[in-house]
Amino acid sequence: MSVTHIAGVAMIILNERRELLLLLREQRPDITFPGHWTLPGGHIRAHETAEHAAYREMREETGLSVRLSPWIVYRRYDDDQTLVHQSLYYGTARHDTPVRLGEETDYAWVPFDRLNRYRIGFGFLLPVLRFFRERPDLA
């Protein structure tokens, strides 16, 4: 069995109320994690740095202009044959800043203590919980 390697970015965006921005994916059978909540993010294109991809995806998926900082890089499997090299960035935005959705269907600013009420895709819940634990100054 061969494994496909993909490079991706995702962003942990918090507001001044210490709420996390989540996006709701479409309910389509041809995408991974349909109907799940997720962090803004996506694939890194050929000849694109992770940082450039993070800013591009942030603009495309939310319309937000947020200063991003790198946090961690880790590996995760989307399925048995797809290994994602995931770069996580973080930033802040005001809760009343308009979010202009791209391909997602909805968004929510979610308090830390309510994250367990959301079906979060791509295994992002664990790194988000780690972020809240390791970065209490921001979270």
mmCIF file of N, CA and C in Angstrom:
data_model
loop_
_atom_site.group_PDB
_atom_site.id
_atom_site.type_symbol
_atom_site.label_atom_id
_atom_site.label_comp_id
_atom_site.label_asym_id
_atom_site.label_seq_id
_atom_site.Cartn_x
_atom_site.Cartn_y
_atom_site.Cartn_z
ATOM 1 N N MET A 1 0.851 -1.186 0.000
ATOM 2 C CA MET A 1 0.000 0.000 0.000
ATOM 3 C C MET A 1 0.889 1.238 0.000
ATOM 4 N N SER A 2 0.670 2.137 -0.934
ATOM 5 C CA SER A 2 1.446 3.370 -0.961
ATOM 6 C C SER A 2 0.667 4.483 -0.267
ATOM 7 N N VAL A 3 1.422 5.358 0.337
ATOM 8 C CA VAL A 3 0.837 6.464 1.076
ATOM 9 C C VAL A 3 1.073 7.752 0.299
ATOM 10 N N THR A 4 0.024 8.559 0.147
ATOM 11 C CA THR A 4 0.124 9.869 -0.479
ATOM 12 C C THR A 4 0.456 10.892 0.598
ATOM 13 N N HIS A 5 1.459 11.730 0.326
ATOM 14 C CA HIS A 5 1.853 12.780 1.270
ATOM 15 C C HIS A 5 1.302 14.120 0.780
ATOM 16 N N ILE A 6 0.664 14.838 1.682
ATOM 17 C CA ILE A 6 0.089 16.152 1.381
ATOM 18 C C ILE A 6 0.582 17.134 2.435
ATOM 19 N N ALA A 7 0.865 18.354 2.020
ATOM 20 C CA ALA A 7 1.229 19.418 2.964
ATOM 21 C C ALA A 7 0.028 20.338 3.137
ATOM 22 N N GLY A 8 -0.324 20.622 4.384
ATOM 23 C CA GLY A 8 -1.483 21.458 4.662
ATOM 24 C C GLY A 8 -1.207 22.477 5.747
ATOM 25 N N VAL A 9 -2.064 23.478 5.788
ATOM 26 C CA VAL A 9 -2.005 24.503 6.834
ATOM 27 C C VAL A 9 -3.379 24.610 7.483
ATOM 28 N N ALA A 10 -3.390 25.030 8.725
ATOM 29 C CA ALA A 10 -4.637 25.343 9.428
ATOM 30 C C ALA A 10 -4.329 26.460 10.411
ATOM 31 N N MET A 11 -5.361 27.241 10.737
ATOM 32 C CA MET A 11 -5.165 28.389 11.590
ATOM 33 C C MET A 11 -6.094 28.348 12.799
ATOM 34 N N ILE A 12 -5.499 28.555 13.963
ATOM 35 C CA ILE A 12 -6.249 28.720 15.203
ATOM 36 C C ILE A 12 -6.438 30.224 15.376
ATOM 37 N N ILE A 13 -7.677 30.670 15.183
ATOM 38 C CA ILE A 13 -7.981 32.097 15.278
ATOM 39 C C ILE A 13 -8.862 32.310 16.502
ATOM 40 N N LEU A 14 -8.382 33.163 17.403
ATOM 41 C CA LEU A 14 -9.111 33.479 18.623
ATOM 42 C C LEU A 14 -9.536 34.934 18.601
ATOM 43 N N ASN A 15 -10.639 35.225 19.291
ATOM 44 C CA ASN A 15 -11.035 36.623 19.451
ATOM 45 C C ASN A 15 -10.738 37.080 20.874
ATOM 46 N N GLU A 16 -11.051 38.343 21.160
ATOM 47 C CA GLU A 16 -10.739 38.904 22.475
ATOM 48 C C GLU A 16 -11.570 38.280 23.596
ATOM 49 N N ARG A 17 -12.605 37.538 23.237
ATOM 50 C CA ARG A 17 -13.412 36.816 24.219
ATOM 51 C C ARG A 17 -12.864 35.413 24.483
ATOM 52 N N ARG A 18 -11.734 35.102 23.846
ATOM 53 C CA ARG A 18 -11.079 33.791 23.954
ATOM 54 C C ARG A 18 -11.925 32.687 23.326
ATOM 55 N N GLU A 19 -12.597 33.038 22.240
ATOM 56 C CA GLU A 19 -13.396 32.078 21.479
ATOM 57 C C GLU A 19 -12.631 31.697 20.216
ATOM 58 N N LEU A 20 -12.833 30.456 19.784
ATOM 59 C CA LEU A 20 -12.155 29.901 18.619
ATOM 60 C C LEU A 20 -13.060 29.990 17.394
ATOM 61 N N LEU A 21 -12.495 30.396 16.264
ATOM 62 C CA LEU A 21 -13.240 30.440 15.013
ATOM 63 C C LEU A 21 -13.273 29.047 14.391
ATOM 64 N N LEU A 22 -14.484 28.524 14.181
ATOM 65 C CA LEU A 22 -14.683 27.261 13.483
ATOM 66 C C LEU A 22 -15.538 27.495 12.248
ATOM 67 N N LEU A 23 -15.267 26.738 11.198
ATOM 68 C CA LEU A 23 -16.025 26.805 9.955
ATOM 69 C C LEU A 23 -16.752 25.487 9.738
ATOM 70 N N LEU A 24 -17.970 25.561 9.223
ATOM 71 C CA LEU A 24 -18.771 24.357 8.968
ATOM 72 C C LEU A 24 -18.625 23.937 7.513
ATOM 73 N N ARG A 25 -18.174 22.702 7.308
ATOM 74 C CA ARG A 25 -18.003 22.169 5.953
ATOM 75 C C ARG A 25 -19.353 21.781 5.356
ATOM 76 N N GLU A 26 -19.399 21.823 4.040
ATOM 77 C CA GLU A 26 -20.618 21.435 3.329
ATOM 78 C C GLU A 26 -20.980 19.985 3.606
ATOM 79 N N GLN A 27 -22.243 19.657 3.411
ATOM 80 C CA GLN A 27 -22.737 18.291 3.586
ATOM 81 C C GLN A 27 -22.720 17.607 2.214
ATOM 82 N N ARG A 28 -21.509 17.282 1.731
ATOM 83 C CA ARG A 28 -21.339 16.652 0.420
ATOM 84 C C ARG A 28 -20.595 15.350 0.578
ATOM 85 N N PRO A 29 -21.020 14.297 -0.107
ATOM 86 C CA PRO A 29 -20.349 12.999 0.041
ATOM 87 C C PRO A 29 -18.971 12.937 -0.619
ATOM 88 N N ASP A 30 -18.628 13.893 -1.477
ATOM 89 C CA ASP A 30 -17.356 13.834 -2.197
ATOM 90 C C ASP A 30 -16.226 14.592 -1.500
ATOM 91 N N ILE A 31 -16.448 15.062 -0.266
ATOM 92 C CA ILE A 31 -15.399 15.747 0.471
ATOM 93 C C ILE A 31 -15.128 14.995 1.780
ATOM 94 N N THR A 32 -13.959 15.227 2.332
ATOM 95 C CA THR A 32 -13.661 14.615 3.626
ATOM 96 C C THR A 32 -14.335 15.416 4.733
ATOM 97 N N PHE A 33 -14.813 14.716 5.719
ATOM 98 C CA PHE A 33 -15.493 15.296 6.875
ATOM 99 C C PHE A 33 -16.652 16.233 6.496
ATOM 100 N N PRO A 34 -17.589 15.750 5.678
ATOM 101 C CA PRO A 34 -18.751 16.584 5.356
ATOM 102 C C PRO A 34 -19.567 16.859 6.609
ATOM 103 N N GLY A 35 -20.082 18.079 6.708
ATOM 104 C CA GLY A 35 -20.928 18.447 7.834
ATOM 105 C C GLY A 35 -20.191 18.574 9.157
ATOM 106 N N HIS A 36 -18.873 18.611 9.119
ATOM 107 C CA HIS A 36 -18.073 18.777 10.335
ATOM 108 C C HIS A 36 -17.583 20.224 10.436
ATOM 109 N N TRP A 37 -17.277 20.615 11.642
ATOM 110 C CA TRP A 37 -16.648 21.908 11.887
ATOM 111 C C TRP A 37 -15.147 21.738 11.760
ATOM 112 N N THR A 38 -14.465 22.782 11.318
ATOM 113 C CA THR A 38 -13.034 22.700 11.097
ATOM 114 C C THR A 38 -12.381 24.056 11.314
ATOM 115 N N LEU A 39 -11.077 24.042 11.386
ATOM 116 C CA LEU A 39 -10.304 25.275 11.399
ATOM 117 C C LEU A 39 -10.181 25.776 9.965
ATOM 118 N N PRO A 40 -10.013 27.080 9.772
ATOM 119 C CA PRO A 40 -9.680 27.549 8.421
ATOM 120 C C PRO A 40 -8.357 26.910 7.994
ATOM 121 N N GLY A 41 -8.250 26.561 6.734
ATOM 122 C CA GLY A 41 -7.006 25.981 6.254
ATOM 123 C C GLY A 41 -7.184 25.261 4.945
ATOM 124 N N GLY A 42 -6.112 24.630 4.493
ATOM 125 C CA GLY A 42 -6.165 23.895 3.237
ATOM 126 C C GLY A 42 -4.788 23.409 2.831
ATOM 127 N N HIS A 43 -4.663 23.067 1.561
ATOM 128 C CA HIS A 43 -3.425 22.508 1.024
ATOM 129 C C HIS A 43 -2.411 23.602 0.704
ATOM 130 N N ILE A 44 -1.152 23.216 0.813
ATOM 131 C CA ILE A 44 -0.064 24.088 0.377
ATOM 132 C C ILE A 44 0.195 23.763 -1.084
ATOM 133 N N ARG A 45 0.137 24.764 -1.927
ATOM 134 C CA ARG A 45 0.360 24.568 -3.356
ATOM 135 C C ARG A 45 1.848 24.393 -3.652
ATOM 136 N N ALA A 46 2.116 23.800 -4.815
ATOM 137 C CA ALA A 46 3.508 23.651 -5.258
ATOM 138 C C ALA A 46 4.160 25.032 -5.327
ATOM 139 N N HIS A 47 5.384 25.138 -4.907
ATOM 140 C CA HIS A 47 6.162 26.390 -4.923
ATOM 141 C C HIS A 47 5.575 27.454 -4.003
ATOM 142 N N GLU A 48 4.831 27.028 -2.978
ATOM 143 C CA GLU A 48 4.238 27.957 -2.017
ATOM 144 C C GLU A 48 4.767 27.593 -0.634
ATOM 145 N N THR A 49 5.118 28.587 0.158
ATOM 146 C CA THR A 49 5.537 28.302 1.526
ATOM 147 C C THR A 49 4.298 28.071 2.391
ATOM 148 N N ALA A 50 4.499 27.439 3.530
ATOM 149 C CA ALA A 50 3.392 27.221 4.467
ATOM 150 C C ALA A 50 2.815 28.555 4.917
ATOM 151 N N GLU A 51 3.666 29.519 5.172
ATOM 152 C CA GLU A 51 3.176 30.835 5.616
ATOM 153 C C GLU A 51 2.313 31.491 4.537
ATOM 154 N N HIS A 52 2.778 31.459 3.305
ATOM 155 C CA HIS A 52 1.994 32.041 2.218
ATOM 156 C C HIS A 52 0.656 31.324 2.086
ATOM 157 N N ALA A 53 0.671 30.007 2.185
ATOM 158 C CA ALA A 53 -0.571 29.231 2.091
ATOM 159 C C ALA A 53 -1.531 29.594 3.223
ATOM 160 N N ALA A 54 -1.003 29.790 4.420
ATOM 161 C CA ALA A 54 -1.853 30.149 5.563
ATOM 162 C C ALA A 54 -2.571 31.475 5.314
ATOM 163 N N TYR A 55 -1.842 32.472 4.839
ATOM 164 C CA TYR A 55 -2.477 33.769 4.553
ATOM 165 C C TYR A 55 -3.475 33.657 3.400
ATOM 166 N N ARG A 56 -3.109 32.899 2.364
ATOM 167 C CA ARG A 56 -4.022 32.724 1.230
ATOM 168 C C ARG A 56 -5.310 32.038 1.669
ATOM 169 N N GLU A 57 -5.186 30.930 2.395
ATOM 170 C CA GLU A 57 -6.370 30.198 2.850
ATOM 171 C C GLU A 57 -7.228 31.051 3.786
ATOM 172 N N MET A 58 -6.590 31.833 4.640
ATOM 173 C CA MET A 58 -7.350 32.709 5.545
ATOM 174 C C MET A 58 -8.203 33.694 4.752
ATOM 175 N N ARG A 59 -7.611 34.304 3.730
ATOM 176 C CA ARG A 59 -8.369 35.246 2.887
ATOM 177 C C ARG A 59 -9.489 34.525 2.136
ATOM 178 N N GLU A 60 -9.167 33.358 1.518
ATOM 179 C CA GLU A 60 -10.149 32.644 0.710
ATOM 180 C C GLU A 60 -11.323 32.122 1.534
ATOM 181 N N GLU A 61 -11.046 31.607 2.726
ATOM 182 C CA GLU A 61 -12.094 30.945 3.498
ATOM 183 C C GLU A 61 -12.853 31.861 4.456
ATOM 184 N N THR A 62 -12.229 32.986 4.859
ATOM 185 C CA THR A 62 -12.886 33.839 5.853
ATOM 186 C C THR A 62 -12.942 35.310 5.470
ATOM 187 N N GLY A 63 -12.093 35.728 4.549
ATOM 188 C CA GLY A 63 -12.005 37.142 4.215
ATOM 189 C C GLY A 63 -11.269 37.950 5.270
ATOM 190 N N LEU A 64 -10.781 37.295 6.321
ATOM 191 C CA LEU A 64 -10.104 38.005 7.405
ATOM 192 C C LEU A 64 -8.659 38.325 7.047
ATOM 193 N N SER A 65 -8.217 39.476 7.511
ATOM 194 C CA SER A 65 -6.817 39.854 7.397
ATOM 195 C C SER A 65 -6.255 39.793 8.813
ATOM 196 N N VAL A 66 -5.584 38.699 9.124
ATOM 197 C CA VAL A 66 -5.119 38.409 10.474
ATOM 198 C C VAL A 66 -3.612 38.202 10.437
ATOM 199 N N ARG A 67 -2.916 38.769 11.411
ATOM 200 C CA ARG A 67 -1.478 38.498 11.531
ATOM 201 C C ARG A 67 -1.320 37.102 12.127
ATOM 202 N N LEU A 68 -0.597 36.245 11.425
ATOM 203 C CA LEU A 68 -0.438 34.859 11.837
ATOM 204 C C LEU A 68 0.981 34.590 12.336
ATOM 205 N N SER A 69 1.078 33.705 13.310
ATOM 206 C CA SER A 69 2.366 33.256 13.823
ATOM 207 C C SER A 69 2.414 31.735 13.725
ATOM 208 N N PRO A 70 3.565 31.165 13.369
ATOM 209 C CA PRO A 70 3.667 29.702 13.313
ATOM 210 C C PRO A 70 3.624 29.119 14.716
ATOM 211 N N TRP A 71 3.017 27.938 14.841
ATOM 212 C CA TRP A 71 2.981 27.269 16.140
ATOM 213 C C TRP A 71 3.666 25.909 16.074
ATOM 214 N N ILE A 72 3.020 24.923 15.449
ATOM 215 C CA ILE A 72 3.612 23.587 15.392
ATOM 216 C C ILE A 72 3.420 22.987 14.002
ATOM 217 N N VAL A 73 4.229 21.986 13.716
ATOM 218 C CA VAL A 73 4.059 21.158 12.524
ATOM 219 C C VAL A 73 3.974 19.724 13.033
ATOM 220 N N TYR A 74 2.984 18.990 12.551
ATOM 221 C CA TYR A 74 2.832 17.599 12.957
ATOM 222 C C TYR A 74 2.273 16.802 11.785
ATOM 223 N N ARG A 75 2.187 15.491 11.955
ATOM 224 C CA ARG A 75 1.641 14.621 10.906
ATOM 225 C C ARG A 75 0.335 14.028 11.386
ATOM 226 N N ARG A 76 -0.597 13.887 10.444
ATOM 227 C CA ARG A 76 -1.874 13.242 10.743
ATOM 228 C C ARG A 76 -2.342 12.507 9.490
ATOM 229 N N TYR A 77 -3.151 11.498 9.692
ATOM 230 C CA TYR A 77 -3.725 10.755 8.565
ATOM 231 C C TYR A 77 -5.154 11.217 8.327
ATOM 232 N N ASP A 78 -5.480 11.548 7.062
ATOM 233 C CA ASP A 78 -6.862 11.815 6.679
ATOM 234 C C ASP A 78 -7.612 10.501 6.501
ATOM 235 N N ASP A 79 -6.900 9.505 5.994
ATOM 236 C CA ASP A 79 -7.428 8.158 5.825
ATOM 237 C C ASP A 79 -6.221 7.228 5.816
ATOM 238 N N ASP A 80 -6.438 5.971 5.545
ATOM 239 C CA ASP A 80 -5.340 5.000 5.591
ATOM 240 C C ASP A 80 -4.227 5.269 4.582
ATOM 241 N N GLN A 81 -4.524 6.045 3.545
ATOM 242 C CA GLN A 81 -3.554 6.227 2.473
ATOM 243 C C GLN A 81 -3.107 7.662 2.283
ATOM 244 N N THR A 82 -3.521 8.593 3.151
ATOM 245 C CA THR A 82 -3.160 9.996 2.995
ATOM 246 C C THR A 82 -2.554 10.535 4.284
ATOM 247 N N LEU A 83 -1.270 10.839 4.227
ATOM 248 C CA LEU A 83 -0.555 11.410 5.360
ATOM 249 C C LEU A 83 -0.396 12.910 5.123
ATOM 250 N N VAL A 84 -0.910 13.695 6.050
ATOM 251 C CA VAL A 84 -0.863 15.155 5.926
ATOM 252 C C VAL A 84 0.225 15.693 6.849
ATOM 253 N N HIS A 85 1.121 16.490 6.294
ATOM 254 C CA HIS A 85 2.121 17.214 7.061
ATOM 255 C C HIS A 85 1.486 18.575 7.361
ATOM 256 N N GLN A 86 0.975 18.707 8.578
ATOM 257 C CA GLN A 86 0.105 19.827 8.951
ATOM 258 C C GLN A 86 0.884 20.923 9.667
ATOM 259 N N SER A 87 0.849 22.137 9.124
ATOM 260 C CA SER A 87 1.447 23.304 9.773
ATOM 261 C C SER A 87 0.330 24.113 10.399
ATOM 262 N N LEU A 88 0.427 24.358 11.707
ATOM 263 C CA LEU A 88 -0.587 25.140 12.413
ATOM 264 C C LEU A 88 -0.050 26.524 12.730
ATOM 265 N N TYR A 89 -0.877 27.507 12.451
ATOM 266 C CA TYR A 89 -0.585 28.899 12.755
ATOM 267 C C TYR A 89 -1.654 29.401 13.720
ATOM 268 N N TYR A 90 -1.398 30.528 14.361
ATOM 269 C CA TYR A 90 -2.415 31.125 15.223
ATOM 270 C C TYR A 90 -2.430 32.631 15.035
ATOM 271 N N GLY A 91 -3.562 33.232 15.377
ATOM 272 C CA GLY A 91 -3.723 34.669 15.277
ATOM 273 C C GLY A 91 -4.977 35.095 16.026
ATOM 274 N N THR A 92 -5.216 36.390 16.047
ATOM 275 C CA THR A 92 -6.389 36.923 16.747
ATOM 276 C C THR A 92 -7.179 37.847 15.833
ATOM 277 N N ALA A 93 -8.476 37.910 16.098
ATOM 278 C CA ALA A 93 -9.384 38.799 15.376
ATOM 279 C C ALA A 93 -10.467 39.241 16.356
ATOM 280 N N ARG A 94 -11.053 40.374 16.108
ATOM 281 C CA ARG A 94 -12.154 40.826 16.964
ATOM 282 C C ARG A 94 -13.400 40.005 16.656
ATOM 283 N N HIS A 95 -14.216 39.777 17.686
ATOM 284 C CA HIS A 95 -15.420 38.958 17.519
ATOM 285 C C HIS A 95 -16.428 39.574 16.562
ATOM 286 N N ASP A 96 -16.384 40.902 16.400
ATOM 287 C CA ASP A 96 -17.356 41.570 15.532
ATOM 288 C C ASP A 96 -16.817 41.839 14.126
ATOM 289 N N THR A 97 -15.627 41.316 13.821
ATOM 290 C CA THR A 97 -15.085 41.442 12.475
ATOM 291 C C THR A 97 -15.899 40.552 11.535
ATOM 292 N N PRO A 98 -16.401 41.104 10.437
ATOM 293 C CA PRO A 98 -17.200 40.281 9.524
ATOM 294 C C PRO A 98 -16.383 39.134 8.922
ATOM 295 N N VAL A 99 -16.965 37.943 8.940
ATOM 296 C CA VAL A 99 -16.359 36.769 8.313
ATOM 297 C C VAL A 99 -17.082 36.536 6.998
ATOM 298 N N ARG A 100 -16.338 36.546 5.884
ATOM 299 C CA ARG A 100 -16.906 36.287 4.562
ATOM 300 C C ARG A 100 -16.525 34.866 4.162
ATOM 301 N N LEU A 101 -17.501 33.990 4.201
ATOM 302 C CA LEU A 101 -17.240 32.579 3.938
ATOM 303 C C LEU A 101 -16.923 32.325 2.471
ATOM 304 N N GLY A 102 -16.008 31.392 2.246
ATOM 305 C CA GLY A 102 -15.693 30.937 0.903
ATOM 306 C C GLY A 102 -16.520 29.707 0.596
ATOM 307 N N GLU A 103 -15.926 28.530 0.766
ATOM 308 C CA GLU A 103 -16.623 27.288 0.429
ATOM 309 C C GLU A 103 -17.368 26.680 1.609
ATOM 310 N N GLU A 104 -17.134 27.153 2.812
ATOM 311 C CA GLU A 104 -17.846 26.624 3.975
ATOM 312 C C GLU A 104 -19.245 27.231 4.059
ATOM 313 N N THR A 105 -20.115 26.613 4.880
ATOM 314 C CA THR A 105 -21.516 27.041 4.903
ATOM 315 C C THR A 105 -21.881 27.904 6.107
ATOM 316 N N ASP A 106 -21.055 27.898 7.142
ATOM 317 C CA ASP A 106 -21.350 28.691 8.327
ATOM 318 C C ASP A 106 -20.069 28.834 9.141
ATOM 319 N N TYR A 107 -20.120 29.717 10.132
ATOM 320 C CA TYR A 107 -18.996 29.857 11.051
ATOM 321 C C TYR A 107 -19.531 30.108 12.450
ATOM 322 N N ALA A 108 -18.676 29.879 13.441
ATOM 323 C CA ALA A 108 -19.046 30.126 14.823
ATOM 324 C C ALA A 108 -17.798 30.497 15.613
ATOM 325 N N TRP A 109 -17.980 31.415 16.559
ATOM 326 C CA TRP A 109 -16.950 31.707 17.549
ATOM 327 C C TRP A 109 -17.303 30.867 18.771
ATOM 328 N N VAL A 110 -16.463 29.902 19.108
ATOM 329 C CA VAL A 110 -16.799 28.887 20.108
ATOM 330 C C VAL A 110 -15.910 29.026 21.344
ATOM 331 N N PRO A 111 -16.516 29.158 22.530
ATOM 332 C CA PRO A 111 -15.716 29.178 23.761
ATOM 333 C C PRO A 111 -15.071 27.810 24.010
ATOM 334 N N PHE A 112 -13.934 27.829 24.649
ATOM 335 C CA PHE A 112 -13.187 26.608 24.940
ATOM 336 C C PHE A 112 -14.057 25.547 25.607
ATOM 337 N N ASP A 113 -14.876 25.946 26.566
ATOM 338 C CA ASP A 113 -15.661 24.968 27.325
ATOM 339 C C ASP A 113 -16.850 24.404 26.551
ATOM 340 N N ARG A 114 -17.039 24.848 25.302
ATOM 341 C CA ARG A 114 -18.121 24.309 24.471
ATOM 342 C C ARG A 114 -17.617 23.570 23.233
ATOM 343 N N LEU A 115 -16.318 23.420 23.110
ATOM 344 C CA LEU A 115 -15.755 22.744 21.944
ATOM 345 C C LEU A 115 -16.267 21.315 21.799
ATOM 346 N N ASN A 116 -16.529 20.641 22.917
ATOM 347 C CA ASN A 116 -16.982 19.246 22.855
ATOM 348 C C ASN A 116 -18.387 19.113 22.285
ATOM 349 N N ARG A 117 -19.085 20.200 22.078
ATOM 350 C CA ARG A 117 -20.432 20.169 21.485
ATOM 351 C C ARG A 117 -20.398 20.195 19.957
ATOM 352 N N TYR A 118 -19.213 20.354 19.398
ATOM 353 C CA TYR A 118 -19.057 20.479 17.952
ATOM 354 C C TYR A 118 -18.353 19.251 17.397
ATOM 355 N N ARG A 119 -18.844 18.747 16.255
ATOM 356 C CA ARG A 119 -18.171 17.653 15.545
ATOM 357 C C ARG A 119 -17.033 18.266 14.736
ATOM 358 N N ILE A 120 -15.831 18.179 15.275
ATOM 359 C CA ILE A 120 -14.675 18.816 14.654
ATOM 360 C C ILE A 120 -13.921 17.776 13.828
ATOM 361 N N GLY A 121 -13.741 18.075 12.558
ATOM 362 C CA GLY A 121 -13.094 17.156 11.633
ATOM 363 C C GLY A 121 -11.587 17.297 11.594
ATOM 364 N N PHE A 122 -10.973 16.407 10.848
ATOM 365 C CA PHE A 122 -9.533 16.402 10.565
ATOM 366 C C PHE A 122 -8.682 16.193 11.820
ATOM 367 N N GLY A 123 -9.279 15.730 12.909
ATOM 368 C CA GLY A 123 -8.505 15.515 14.126
ATOM 369 C C GLY A 123 -7.992 16.802 14.750
ATOM 370 N N PHE A 124 -8.633 17.934 14.438
ATOM 371 C CA PHE A 124 -8.152 19.219 14.932
ATOM 372 C C PHE A 124 -8.450 19.472 16.410
ATOM 373 N N LEU A 125 -9.339 18.705 17.010
ATOM 374 C CA LEU A 125 -9.673 18.963 18.409
ATOM 375 C C LEU A 125 -8.445 18.804 19.313
ATOM 376 N N LEU A 126 -7.664 17.759 19.120
ATOM 377 C CA LEU A 126 -6.498 17.537 19.995
ATOM 378 C C LEU A 126 -5.468 18.668 19.921
ATOM 379 N N PRO A 127 -5.059 19.123 18.732
ATOM 380 C CA PRO A 127 -4.112 20.241 18.722
ATOM 381 C C PRO A 127 -4.720 21.532 19.280
ATOM 382 N N VAL A 128 -6.022 21.734 19.083
ATOM 383 C CA VAL A 128 -6.655 22.933 19.654
ATOM 384 C C VAL A 128 -6.621 22.865 21.177
ATOM 385 N N LEU A 129 -6.950 21.718 21.742
ATOM 386 C CA LEU A 129 -6.892 21.565 23.200
ATOM 387 C C LEU A 129 -5.458 21.771 23.706
ATOM 388 N N ARG A 130 -4.503 21.242 22.955
ATOM 389 C CA ARG A 130 -3.093 21.448 23.321
ATOM 390 C C ARG A 130 -2.736 22.929 23.289
ATOM 391 N N PHE A 131 -3.223 23.634 22.277
ATOM 392 C CA PHE A 131 -2.946 25.062 22.172
ATOM 393 C C PHE A 131 -3.499 25.797 23.387
ATOM 394 N N PHE A 132 -4.742 25.508 23.762
ATOM 395 C CA PHE A 132 -5.342 26.167 24.921
ATOM 396 C C PHE A 132 -4.546 25.859 26.189
ATOM 397 N N ARG A 133 -3.994 24.656 26.297
ATOM 398 C CA ARG A 133 -3.215 24.271 27.469
ATOM 399 C C ARG A 133 -1.840 24.945 27.471
ATOM 400 N N GLU A 134 -1.184 24.982 26.304
ATOM 401 C CA GLU A 134 0.184 25.507 26.226
ATOM 402 C C GLU A 134 0.268 27.022 26.101
ATOM 403 N N ARG A 135 -0.791 27.628 25.622
ATOM 404 C CA ARG A 135 -0.778 29.079 25.397
ATOM 405 C C ARG A 135 -1.893 29.776 26.168
ATOM 406 N N PRO A 136 -1.895 29.658 27.505
ATOM 407 C CA PRO A 136 -2.970 30.295 28.277
ATOM 408 C C PRO A 136 -2.961 31.819 28.155
ATOM 409 N N ASP A 137 -1.815 32.382 27.761
ATOM 410 C CA ASP A 137 -1.741 33.829 27.563
ATOM 411 C C ASP A 137 -2.612 34.270 26.385
ATOM 412 N N LEU A 138 -2.846 33.370 25.436
ATOM 413 C CA LEU A 138 -3.654 33.702 24.269
ATOM 414 C C LEU A 138 -5.042 33.095 24.348
ATOM 415 N N ALA A 139 -5.133 31.926 24.937
ATOM 416 C CA ALA A 139 -6.382 31.185 24.937
ATOM 417 C C ALA A 139 -7.266 31.491 26.119
#
